[in-house]
Each structure stands twice: as structure tokens, then as C-alpha cells.
Short mmCIF file of C-alpha atoms in Angstrom, two decimals:
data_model
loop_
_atom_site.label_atom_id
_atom_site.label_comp_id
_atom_site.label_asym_id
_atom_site.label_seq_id
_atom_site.Cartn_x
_atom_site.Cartn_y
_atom_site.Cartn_z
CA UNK A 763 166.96 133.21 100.14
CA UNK A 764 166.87 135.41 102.87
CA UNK A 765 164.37 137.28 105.61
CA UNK A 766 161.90 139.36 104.15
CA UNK A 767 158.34 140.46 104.05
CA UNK A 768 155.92 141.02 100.95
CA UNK A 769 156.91 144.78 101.25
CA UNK A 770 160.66 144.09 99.95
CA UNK A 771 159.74 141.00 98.19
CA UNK A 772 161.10 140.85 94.45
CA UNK A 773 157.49 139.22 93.61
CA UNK A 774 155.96 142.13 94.15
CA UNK A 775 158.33 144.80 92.23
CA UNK A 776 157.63 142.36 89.45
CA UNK A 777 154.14 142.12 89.57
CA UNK A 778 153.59 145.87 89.82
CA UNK A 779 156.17 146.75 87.35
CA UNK A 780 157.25 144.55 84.19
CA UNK A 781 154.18 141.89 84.46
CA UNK A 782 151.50 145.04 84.68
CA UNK A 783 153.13 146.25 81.80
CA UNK A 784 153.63 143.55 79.55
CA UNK A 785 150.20 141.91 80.46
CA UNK A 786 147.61 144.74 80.09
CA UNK A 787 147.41 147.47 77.79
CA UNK A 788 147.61 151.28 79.48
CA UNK A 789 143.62 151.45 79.30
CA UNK A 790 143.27 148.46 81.25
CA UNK A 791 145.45 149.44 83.65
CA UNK A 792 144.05 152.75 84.30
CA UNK A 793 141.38 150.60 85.26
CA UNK A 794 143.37 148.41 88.00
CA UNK A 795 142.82 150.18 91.04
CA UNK A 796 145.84 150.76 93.67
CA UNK A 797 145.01 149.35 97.14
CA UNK A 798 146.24 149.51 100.96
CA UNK A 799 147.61 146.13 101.88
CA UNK A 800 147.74 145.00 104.97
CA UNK A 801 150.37 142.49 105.59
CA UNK A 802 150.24 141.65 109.46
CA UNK A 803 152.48 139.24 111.11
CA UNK A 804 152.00 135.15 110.99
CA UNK A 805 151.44 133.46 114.14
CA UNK A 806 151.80 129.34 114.57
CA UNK A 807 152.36 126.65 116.80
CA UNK A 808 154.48 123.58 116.36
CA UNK A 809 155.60 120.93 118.78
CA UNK A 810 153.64 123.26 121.08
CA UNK A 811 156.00 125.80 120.25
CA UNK A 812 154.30 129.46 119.16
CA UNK A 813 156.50 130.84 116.19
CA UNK A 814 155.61 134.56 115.32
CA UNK A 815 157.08 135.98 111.82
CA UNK A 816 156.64 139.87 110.69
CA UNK A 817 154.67 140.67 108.04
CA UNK A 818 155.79 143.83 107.31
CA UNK A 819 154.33 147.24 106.92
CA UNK A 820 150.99 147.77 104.99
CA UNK A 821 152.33 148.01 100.78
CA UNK A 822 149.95 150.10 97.89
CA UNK A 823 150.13 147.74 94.85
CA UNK A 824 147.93 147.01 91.66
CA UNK A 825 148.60 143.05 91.32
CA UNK A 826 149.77 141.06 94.49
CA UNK A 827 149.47 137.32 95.45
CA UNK A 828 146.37 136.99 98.31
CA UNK A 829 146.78 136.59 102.29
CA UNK A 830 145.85 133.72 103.97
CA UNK A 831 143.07 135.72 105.14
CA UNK A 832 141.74 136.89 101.56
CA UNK A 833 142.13 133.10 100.60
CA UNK A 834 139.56 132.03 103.51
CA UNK A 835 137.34 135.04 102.84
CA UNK A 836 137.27 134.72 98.84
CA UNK A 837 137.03 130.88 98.09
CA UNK A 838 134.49 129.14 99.92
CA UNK A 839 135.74 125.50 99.62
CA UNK A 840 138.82 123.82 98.11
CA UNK A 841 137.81 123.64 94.78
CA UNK A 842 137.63 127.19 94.30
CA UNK A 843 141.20 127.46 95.93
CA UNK A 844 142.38 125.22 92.59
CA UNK A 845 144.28 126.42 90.51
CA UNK A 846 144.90 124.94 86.98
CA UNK A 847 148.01 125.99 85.28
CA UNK A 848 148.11 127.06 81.75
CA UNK A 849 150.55 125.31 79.02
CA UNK A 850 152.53 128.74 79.05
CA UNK A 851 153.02 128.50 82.79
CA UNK A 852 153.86 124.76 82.62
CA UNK A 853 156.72 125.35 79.63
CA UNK A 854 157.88 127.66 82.56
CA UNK A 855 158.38 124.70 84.85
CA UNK A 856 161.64 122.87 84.95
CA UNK A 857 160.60 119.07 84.29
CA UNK A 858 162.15 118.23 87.86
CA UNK A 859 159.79 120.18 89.46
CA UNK A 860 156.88 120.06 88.11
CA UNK A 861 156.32 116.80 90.07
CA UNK A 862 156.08 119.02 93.09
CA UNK A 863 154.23 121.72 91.18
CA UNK A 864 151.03 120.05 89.73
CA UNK A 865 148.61 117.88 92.15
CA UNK A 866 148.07 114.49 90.37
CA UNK A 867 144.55 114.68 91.37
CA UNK A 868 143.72 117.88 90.96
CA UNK A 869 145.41 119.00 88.27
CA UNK A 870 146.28 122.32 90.34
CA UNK A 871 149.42 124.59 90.94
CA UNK A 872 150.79 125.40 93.80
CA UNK A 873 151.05 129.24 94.22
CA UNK A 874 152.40 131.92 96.69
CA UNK A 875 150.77 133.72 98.92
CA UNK A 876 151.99 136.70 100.71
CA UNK A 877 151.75 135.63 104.37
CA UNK A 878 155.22 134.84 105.80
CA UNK A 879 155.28 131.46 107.04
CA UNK A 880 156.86 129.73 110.03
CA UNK A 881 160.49 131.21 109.01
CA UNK A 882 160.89 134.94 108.24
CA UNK A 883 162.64 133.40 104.44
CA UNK A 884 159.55 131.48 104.20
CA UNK A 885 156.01 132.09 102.41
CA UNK A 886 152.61 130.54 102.81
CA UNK A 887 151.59 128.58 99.61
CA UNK A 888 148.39 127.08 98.29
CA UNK A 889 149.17 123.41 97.49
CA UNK A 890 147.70 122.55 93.80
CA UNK A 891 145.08 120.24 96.08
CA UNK A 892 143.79 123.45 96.96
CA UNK A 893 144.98 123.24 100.83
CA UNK A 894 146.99 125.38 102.20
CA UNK A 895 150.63 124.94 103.51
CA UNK A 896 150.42 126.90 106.75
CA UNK A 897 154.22 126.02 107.49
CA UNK A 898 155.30 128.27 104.02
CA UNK A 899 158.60 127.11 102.29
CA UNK A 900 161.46 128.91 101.35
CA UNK A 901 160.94 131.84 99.03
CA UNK A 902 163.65 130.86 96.39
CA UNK A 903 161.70 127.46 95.99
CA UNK A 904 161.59 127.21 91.77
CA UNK A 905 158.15 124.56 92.51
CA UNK A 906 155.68 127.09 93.19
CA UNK A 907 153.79 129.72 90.87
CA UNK A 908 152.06 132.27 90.69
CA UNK A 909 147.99 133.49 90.77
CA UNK A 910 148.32 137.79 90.78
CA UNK A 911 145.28 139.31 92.17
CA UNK A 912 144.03 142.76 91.20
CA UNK A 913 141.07 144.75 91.76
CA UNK A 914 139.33 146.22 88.54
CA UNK A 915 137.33 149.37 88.60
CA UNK A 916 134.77 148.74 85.69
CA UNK A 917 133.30 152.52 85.49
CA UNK A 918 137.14 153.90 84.18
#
């Protein structure tokens, strides 16, 4: 629980690092290309009050959660945005929070995304309805999972 940007985040060290390597096989991930991120700041207004957070500097990772801004450019409606948690990820879940974890109408997760929200300790998350929570919440919150995102070059 503290400031930080996707850049420094522990999310992303363990993305790139032990769940890479216990998920895929070396040929697959030969195959998962590295990209430029760009992370850029967050800008929102509140009781008519603009907030700015940083963002951070642009990172070079395999897996990462999305932006805001890949969210609105990759799922074209709310549906899409769903996502249904497996029984492996929901024997993760502490029973208290998986209240706050799973939508009761859509069956969805909520999951992290790597904009900062309205706090610099706080993340934007896609609520298991599939909206998103433009506000964030804390980034040691134990109620929210995770959907990695890679980019897979088929010709390796």
C-alpha cells in the first residue's frame, strides 16, 4: 500500500517473471512478443475537483494487465469486458471476498488494470459487471484479480 505506477508495480515483476514461466513452456514464450508500454498519467474530476495521478514511464513487458484505453479500444461493449473466473482462480479467493469479487449477475471478476486511479496507491479495475471503476481502489485490495494480456507472434 503505497504510491506507485505499473513500472514498479509487483504485478508486473510477477507477470513477466514467475507466471511466464510457470504458465507457458519456453517455445511458447519465444513466441510472446516484448512490447513498448505506454503508461501515461490519469486525469479525473470529482466534486468538480480535477485529480491528476502519474502513470509512470513507458515499461517493455511480455504479459501486463490492459489500460483503460486498450479496454475501450479492444472490447466493444460490456459483455466482452466480462470476465468469468475459473474454479482455480476462485479456490484463490478468500470466502470473505469473493462477495466483492464475483458480479451476481454476471458471473464476472473484477480485475486490474494498469491505469492509476484517482490516488497515486490506487488502480483502475474492471468491475465483474464489466464496467469500469474509473475512481481505482487501493492496490493491496485482496478482491480483485487478474486477466494478463500478451501479444503472440504466430510465425515463431
Amino acid at each position: 500500500y503505497k504510491s506507485i505506477t505499473w513500472s514498479e508495480c509487483t504485478l508486473r515483476k510477477y507477470l513477466n517473471n514467475e507466471f511466464i514461466n510457470y504458465t507457458f513452456n519456453s517455445n511458447i514464450i519465444k513466441m510472446i512478443k516484448k512490447i513498448s508500454l505506454e503508461n501515461p498519467d490519469y486525469c479525473i474530476t470529482i466534486d468538480e475537483k480535477k485529480i491528476n495521478t502519474k502513470g509512470g514511464p513507458s515499461t517493455e513487458d511480455r504479459v501486463f494487465c490492459l489500460s483503460m484505453d486498450e479496454v475501450k479500444k479492444y472490447f466493444k461493449n460490456n459483455n466482452a469486458e466480462v470476465a468469468k473466473p475459473t474454479d482455480y482462480c476462485l479456490s484463490q479467493v478468500e470466502e470473505d471476498y469473493k462477495k466483492f469479487f464475483v458480479d451476481n449477475k454476471t458471473g464476472g471478476g473484477s480485475f486490474w488494470l494498469r491505469t492509476p486511479g484517482s490516488l497515486q496507491n490506487f488502480a483502475i479495475i474492471m468491475k465483474g459487471s464489466g464496467l469500469v471503476n474509473d475512481v481505482g481502489i487501493s492496490v493491496d485490495n485482496a478482491s480483485v484479480g487478474i486477466r494478463p494480456a500478451l501479444w503472440l507472434h504466430l510465425e515463431s
